[in-house]
Coordinates of C-alpha atoms in Angstrom, one line a residue:
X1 CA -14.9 3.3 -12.2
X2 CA -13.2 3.3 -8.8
X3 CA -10.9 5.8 -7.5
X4 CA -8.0 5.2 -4.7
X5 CA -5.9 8.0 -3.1
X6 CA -2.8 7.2 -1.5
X7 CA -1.1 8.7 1.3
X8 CA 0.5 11.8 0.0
X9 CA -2.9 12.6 -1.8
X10 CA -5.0 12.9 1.2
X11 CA -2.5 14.7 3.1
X12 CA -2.0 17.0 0.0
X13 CA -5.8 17.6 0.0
X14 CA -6.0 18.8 3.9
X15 CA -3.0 20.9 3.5
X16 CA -3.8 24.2 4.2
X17 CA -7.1 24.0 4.6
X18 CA -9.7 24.1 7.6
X19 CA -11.8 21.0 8.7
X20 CA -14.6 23.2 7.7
X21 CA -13.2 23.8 4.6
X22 CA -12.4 19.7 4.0
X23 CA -15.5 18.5 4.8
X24 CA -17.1 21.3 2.4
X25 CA -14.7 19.5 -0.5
X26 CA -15.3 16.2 0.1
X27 CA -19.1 16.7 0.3
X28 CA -18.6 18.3 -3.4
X29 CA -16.3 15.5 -4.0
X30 CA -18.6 12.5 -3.0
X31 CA -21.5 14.0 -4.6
X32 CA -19.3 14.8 -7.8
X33 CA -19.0 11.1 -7.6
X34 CA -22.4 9.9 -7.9
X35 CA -23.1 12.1 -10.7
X36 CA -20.5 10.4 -12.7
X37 CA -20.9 6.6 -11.2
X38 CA -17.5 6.9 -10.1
X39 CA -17.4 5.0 -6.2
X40 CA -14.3 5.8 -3.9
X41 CA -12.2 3.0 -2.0
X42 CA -10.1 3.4 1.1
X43 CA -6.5 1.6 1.3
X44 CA -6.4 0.2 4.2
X45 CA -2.3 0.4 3.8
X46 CA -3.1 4.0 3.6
X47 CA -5.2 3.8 6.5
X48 CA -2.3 2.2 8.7
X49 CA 0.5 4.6 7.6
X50 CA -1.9 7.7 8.7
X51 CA -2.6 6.1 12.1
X52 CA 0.7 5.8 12.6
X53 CA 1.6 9.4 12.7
X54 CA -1.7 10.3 14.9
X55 CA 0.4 10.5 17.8
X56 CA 3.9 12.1 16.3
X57 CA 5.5 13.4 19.3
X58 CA 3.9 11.3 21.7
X59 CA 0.8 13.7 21.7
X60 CA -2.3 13.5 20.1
X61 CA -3.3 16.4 17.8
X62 CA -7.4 17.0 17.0
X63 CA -6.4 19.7 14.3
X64 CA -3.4 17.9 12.9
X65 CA -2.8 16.9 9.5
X66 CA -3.1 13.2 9.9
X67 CA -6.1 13.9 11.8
X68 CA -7.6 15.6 9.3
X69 CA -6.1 13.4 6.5
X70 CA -8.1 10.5 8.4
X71 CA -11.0 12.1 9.0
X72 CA -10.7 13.4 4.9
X73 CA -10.3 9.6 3.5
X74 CA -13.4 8.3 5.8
X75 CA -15.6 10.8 4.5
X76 CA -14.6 10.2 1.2
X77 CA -14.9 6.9 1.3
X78 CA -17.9 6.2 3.7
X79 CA -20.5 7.4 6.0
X80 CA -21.8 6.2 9.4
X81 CA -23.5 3.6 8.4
X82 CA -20.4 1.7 5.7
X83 CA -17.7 2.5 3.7
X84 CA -15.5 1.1 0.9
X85 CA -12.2 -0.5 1.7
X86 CA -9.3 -2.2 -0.4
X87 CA -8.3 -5.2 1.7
X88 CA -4.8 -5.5 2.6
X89 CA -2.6 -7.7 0.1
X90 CA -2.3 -10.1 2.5
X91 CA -5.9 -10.7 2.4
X92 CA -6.5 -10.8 -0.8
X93 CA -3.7 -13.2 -2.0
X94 CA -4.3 -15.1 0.5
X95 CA -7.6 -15.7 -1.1
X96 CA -7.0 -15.5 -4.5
X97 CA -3.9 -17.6 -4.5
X98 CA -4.2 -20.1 -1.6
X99 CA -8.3 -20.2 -1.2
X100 CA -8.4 -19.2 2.3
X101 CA -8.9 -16.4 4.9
X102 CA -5.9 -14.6 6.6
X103 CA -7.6 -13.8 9.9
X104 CA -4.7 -12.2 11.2
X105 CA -4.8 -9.8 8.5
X106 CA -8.5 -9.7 8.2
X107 CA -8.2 -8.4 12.0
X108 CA -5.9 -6.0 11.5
X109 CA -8.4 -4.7 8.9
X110 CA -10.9 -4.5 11.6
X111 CA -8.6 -2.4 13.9
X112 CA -8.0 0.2 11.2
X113 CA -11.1 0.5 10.2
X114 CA -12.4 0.6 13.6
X115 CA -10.2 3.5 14.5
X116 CA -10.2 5.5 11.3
X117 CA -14.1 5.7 12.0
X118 CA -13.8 7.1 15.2
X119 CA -11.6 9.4 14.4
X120 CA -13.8 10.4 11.3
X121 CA -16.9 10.9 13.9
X122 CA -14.9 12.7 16.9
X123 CA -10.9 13.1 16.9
X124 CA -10.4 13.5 20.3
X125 CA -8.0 11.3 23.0
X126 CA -11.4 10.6 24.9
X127 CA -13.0 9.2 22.1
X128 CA -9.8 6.9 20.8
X129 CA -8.5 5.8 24.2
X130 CA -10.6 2.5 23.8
X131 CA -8.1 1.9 20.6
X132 CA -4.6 3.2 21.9
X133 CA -3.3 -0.7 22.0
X134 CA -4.4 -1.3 18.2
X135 CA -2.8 1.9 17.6
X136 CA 0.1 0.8 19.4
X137 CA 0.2 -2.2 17.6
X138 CA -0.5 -0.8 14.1
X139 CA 2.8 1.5 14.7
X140 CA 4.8 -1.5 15.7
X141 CA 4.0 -3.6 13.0
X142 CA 4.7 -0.9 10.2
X143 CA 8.3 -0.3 12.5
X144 CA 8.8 -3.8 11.9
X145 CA 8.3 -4.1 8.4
X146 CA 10.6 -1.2 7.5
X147 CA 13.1 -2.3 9.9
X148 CA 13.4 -5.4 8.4
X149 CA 13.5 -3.6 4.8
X150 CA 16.7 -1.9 6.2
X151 CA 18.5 -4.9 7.5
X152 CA 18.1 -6.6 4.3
X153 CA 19.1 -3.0 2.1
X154 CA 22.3 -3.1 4.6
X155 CA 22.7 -6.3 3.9
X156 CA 22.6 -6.4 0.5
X157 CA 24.6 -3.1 -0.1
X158 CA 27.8 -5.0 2.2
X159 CA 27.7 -7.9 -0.8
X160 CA 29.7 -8.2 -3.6
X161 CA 27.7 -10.0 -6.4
X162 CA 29.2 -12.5 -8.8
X163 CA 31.0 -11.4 -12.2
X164 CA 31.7 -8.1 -10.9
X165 CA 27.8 -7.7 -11.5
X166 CA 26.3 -4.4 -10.9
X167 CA 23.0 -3.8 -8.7
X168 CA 21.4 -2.6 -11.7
X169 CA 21.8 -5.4 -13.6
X170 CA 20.7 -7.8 -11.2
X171 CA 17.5 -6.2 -10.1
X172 CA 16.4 -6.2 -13.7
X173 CA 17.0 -9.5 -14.4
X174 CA 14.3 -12.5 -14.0
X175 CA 15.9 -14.7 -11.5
X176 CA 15.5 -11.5 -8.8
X177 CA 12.2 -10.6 -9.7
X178 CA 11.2 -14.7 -9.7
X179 CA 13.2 -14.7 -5.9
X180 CA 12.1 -11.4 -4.8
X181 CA 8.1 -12.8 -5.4
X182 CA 9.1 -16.3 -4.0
X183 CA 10.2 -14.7 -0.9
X184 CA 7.1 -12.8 -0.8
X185 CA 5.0 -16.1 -1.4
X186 CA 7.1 -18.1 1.3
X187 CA 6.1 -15.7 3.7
X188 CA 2.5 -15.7 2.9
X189 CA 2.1 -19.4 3.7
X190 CA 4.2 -19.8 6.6
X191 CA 1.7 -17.0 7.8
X192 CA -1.1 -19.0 6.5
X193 CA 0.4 -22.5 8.0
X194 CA 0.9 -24.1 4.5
X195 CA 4.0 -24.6 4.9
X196 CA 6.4 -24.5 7.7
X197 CA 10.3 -23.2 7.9
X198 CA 11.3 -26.3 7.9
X199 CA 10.1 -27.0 4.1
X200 CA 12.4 -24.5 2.8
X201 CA 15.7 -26.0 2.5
X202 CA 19.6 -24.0 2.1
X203 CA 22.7 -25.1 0.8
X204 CA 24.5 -23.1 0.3
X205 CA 23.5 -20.4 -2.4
X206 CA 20.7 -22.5 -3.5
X207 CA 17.4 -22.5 -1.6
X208 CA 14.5 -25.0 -2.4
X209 CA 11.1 -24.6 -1.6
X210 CA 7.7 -26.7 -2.0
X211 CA 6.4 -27.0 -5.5
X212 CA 3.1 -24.9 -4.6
X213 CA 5.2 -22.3 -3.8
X214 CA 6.9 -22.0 -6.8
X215 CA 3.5 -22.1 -8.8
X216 CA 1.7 -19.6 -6.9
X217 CA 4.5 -17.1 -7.0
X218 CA 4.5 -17.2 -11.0
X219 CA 1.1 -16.8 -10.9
X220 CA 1.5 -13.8 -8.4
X221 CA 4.3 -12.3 -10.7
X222 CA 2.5 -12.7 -14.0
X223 CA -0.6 -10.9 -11.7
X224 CA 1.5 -8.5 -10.0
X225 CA 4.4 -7.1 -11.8
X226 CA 4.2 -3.9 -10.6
X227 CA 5.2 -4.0 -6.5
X228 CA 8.2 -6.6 -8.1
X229 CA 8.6 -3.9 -10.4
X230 CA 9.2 -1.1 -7.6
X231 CA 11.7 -3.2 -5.5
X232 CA 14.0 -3.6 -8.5
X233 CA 14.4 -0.1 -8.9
X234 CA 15.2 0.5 -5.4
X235 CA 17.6 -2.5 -5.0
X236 CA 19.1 -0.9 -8.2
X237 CA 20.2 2.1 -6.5
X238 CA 22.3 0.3 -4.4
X239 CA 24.9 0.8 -6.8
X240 CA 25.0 4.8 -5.6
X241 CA 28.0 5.4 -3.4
X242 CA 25.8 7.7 -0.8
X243 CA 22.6 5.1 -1.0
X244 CA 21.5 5.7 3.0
X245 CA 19.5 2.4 3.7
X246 CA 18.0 4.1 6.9
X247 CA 16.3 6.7 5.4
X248 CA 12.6 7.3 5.9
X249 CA 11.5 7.8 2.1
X250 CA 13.2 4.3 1.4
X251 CA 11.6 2.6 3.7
X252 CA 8.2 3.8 3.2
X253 CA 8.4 2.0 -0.4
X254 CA 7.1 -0.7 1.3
X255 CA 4.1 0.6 2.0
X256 CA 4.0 2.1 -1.7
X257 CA 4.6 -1.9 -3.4
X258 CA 1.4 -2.7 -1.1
X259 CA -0.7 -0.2 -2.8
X260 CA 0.6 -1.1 -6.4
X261 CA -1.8 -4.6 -5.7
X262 CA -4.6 -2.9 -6.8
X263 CA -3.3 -1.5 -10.1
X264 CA -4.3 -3.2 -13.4
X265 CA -7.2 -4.8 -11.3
X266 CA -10.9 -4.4 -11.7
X267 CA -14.0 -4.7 -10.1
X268 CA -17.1 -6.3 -12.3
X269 CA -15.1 -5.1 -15.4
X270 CA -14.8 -1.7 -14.2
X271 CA -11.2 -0.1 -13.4
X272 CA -9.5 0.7 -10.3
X273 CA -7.4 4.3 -10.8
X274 CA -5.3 5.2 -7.9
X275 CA -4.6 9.0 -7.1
X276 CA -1.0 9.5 -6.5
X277 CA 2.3 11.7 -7.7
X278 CA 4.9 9.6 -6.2
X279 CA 7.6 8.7 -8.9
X280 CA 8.6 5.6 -7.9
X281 CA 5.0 3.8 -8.4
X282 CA 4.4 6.0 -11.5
X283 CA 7.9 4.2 -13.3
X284 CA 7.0 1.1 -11.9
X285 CA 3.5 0.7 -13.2
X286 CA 4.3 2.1 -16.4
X287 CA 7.1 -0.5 -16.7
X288 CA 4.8 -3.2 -15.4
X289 CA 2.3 -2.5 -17.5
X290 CA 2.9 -1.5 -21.3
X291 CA -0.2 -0.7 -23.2
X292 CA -0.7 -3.8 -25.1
X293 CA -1.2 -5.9 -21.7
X294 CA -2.9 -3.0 -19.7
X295 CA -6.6 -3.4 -18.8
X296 CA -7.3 0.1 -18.8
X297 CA -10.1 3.0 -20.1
X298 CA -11.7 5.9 -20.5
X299 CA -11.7 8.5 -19.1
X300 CA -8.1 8.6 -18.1
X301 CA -6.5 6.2 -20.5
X302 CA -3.9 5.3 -17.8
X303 CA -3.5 3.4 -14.0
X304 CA -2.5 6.2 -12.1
X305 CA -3.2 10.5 -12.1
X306 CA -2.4 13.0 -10.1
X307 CA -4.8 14.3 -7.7
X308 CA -5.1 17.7 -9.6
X309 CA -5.9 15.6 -12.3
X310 CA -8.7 14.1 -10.5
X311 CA -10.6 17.3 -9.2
X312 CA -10.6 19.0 -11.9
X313 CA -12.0 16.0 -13.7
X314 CA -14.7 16.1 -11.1
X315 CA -14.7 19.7 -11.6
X316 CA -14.0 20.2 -8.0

């Protein structure tokens, strides 16, 4: 079995405690582990939304919660020697549906883990000032992303949609959830140079795109329901009357639909459990993924637990 924590779970973990007192749990953790053949994996989207807050207030803080969050997720997932990493989405569609590497995104892997491990070793600004322009870059790319989430919640939440239809209603239905995933695929092979801008054609309300396009995003919607699954419930509360598209929790659902990849998956037939309380993924998985098309099992009987749920499984 594999185990992921998100985020909130790692910085749940370190709250309160002392870096003494973290590395004494996840020593007890890891070696809980072994005992029971259970191996721990770090998200490198988790990864990247840490990093991003090393540096909160425009100073770096050795003893701060991100720090230690970091310096939490490395030990539990590694050593000095290697560690265990989920691959960005990117990477991993871009292999499973296309057949090829995404350097780019294999790169940015390589930053993250590159900085994650030194802080893991020796969190100080001596140590990391080698990687202050990855860092840089890593929190730029994240503002991007969410940014570009907002303009298209504002944008959406300024139209009126056909029929006097209802947000609700048309996040739910097929046609957004086959868009919302072509979209998603588009992007991936521009990125990838499969296809340019220029292949996708608009007029009016209809857009066309390649063929290969459309077949890889079915496949990647009958694969991955579950991040399709997540957006539709957020475009659906665009109906609200005081939905704020600016605000932070919204936009960090992004980063939550890149997580939900690795639900439902395996690894050499054994399951992939992520560690999480949020909510939002919790509905959207369990919508995703009813029990008669789930590939889950024992012990948990489910894709996702809490993190209590986890230690005192391991007895921790």
């Amino acid at each position: 079995m594999y185990i992921v924590l998100d985020t909130n779970a790692y910085r749940n973990f370190i709250f309160g405690k002392t870096n003494e007192e973290i590395d004494e749990t996840i020593h007890k953790i890891v070696r809980r582990q072994e005992e029971l053949g259970i191996i721990s994996l770090m998200s490198t989207t988790v990864a990247r939304e840490l990093i991003c807050h090393l540096f909160d207030n425009g100073v770096f803080d050795e003893t701060g919660d991100c720090t230690k969050a970091i310096r939490a997720m490395y030990g539990h997932c590694g050593d000095v020697k290697t560690y265990n990493l989920v691959p960005l989405p990117e990477t991993q569609l871009s292999m499973e549906l296309f057949g090829t590497h995404n350097t780019k995104a294999e790169e940015q892997q390589k930053a993250v883990t590159e900085i994650v491990f030194n802080v893991f070793i020796n969190p100080t600004i001596e140590n990391l000032e080698p990687y202050l322009s990855n860092i840089e870059r890593i929190k730029s790319h994240n503002n991007e992303a969410e940014c570009e989430l907002e303009g298209m919640l504002t944008k959406l939440k300024n139209i009126k949609l056909p029929n006097d239809m209802t947000f609700s209603v048309y996040a739910a239905s097929e046609n957004f959830k086959k868009e919302t995933a072509t979209a998603y695929i588009c992007a991936l092979a521009i990125d990838l140079d499969i296809i340019s801008s220029k292949d996708i054609r608009v007029d009016g309300n209809k857009t066309t795109v390649p063929s290969i396009i459309i077949e890889k995003a079915e496949e990647y919607l009958k694969r991955y329901p579950a991040p399709i699954e997540m957006r539709s419930n957020l475009i659906s509360k665009l109906d609200m009357s005081n939905f704020n598209p600016s605000k932070k929790e919204r936009l960090n659902q992004i980063w939550d639909e890149q997580i939900l990849h690795l639900v439902n998956r395996q690894i050499c037939g054994e399951p992939i459990i992520l560690v999480t309380s949020d909510k939002g993924m919790i509905s959207a998985v369990d919508k995703a993924y009813p029990a008669s098309v789930s590939t889950i099992s024992e012990p948990f009987g489910k894709h996702i637990i809490s993190l209590d749920e986890y230690l005192s499984y391991l007895n921790v």
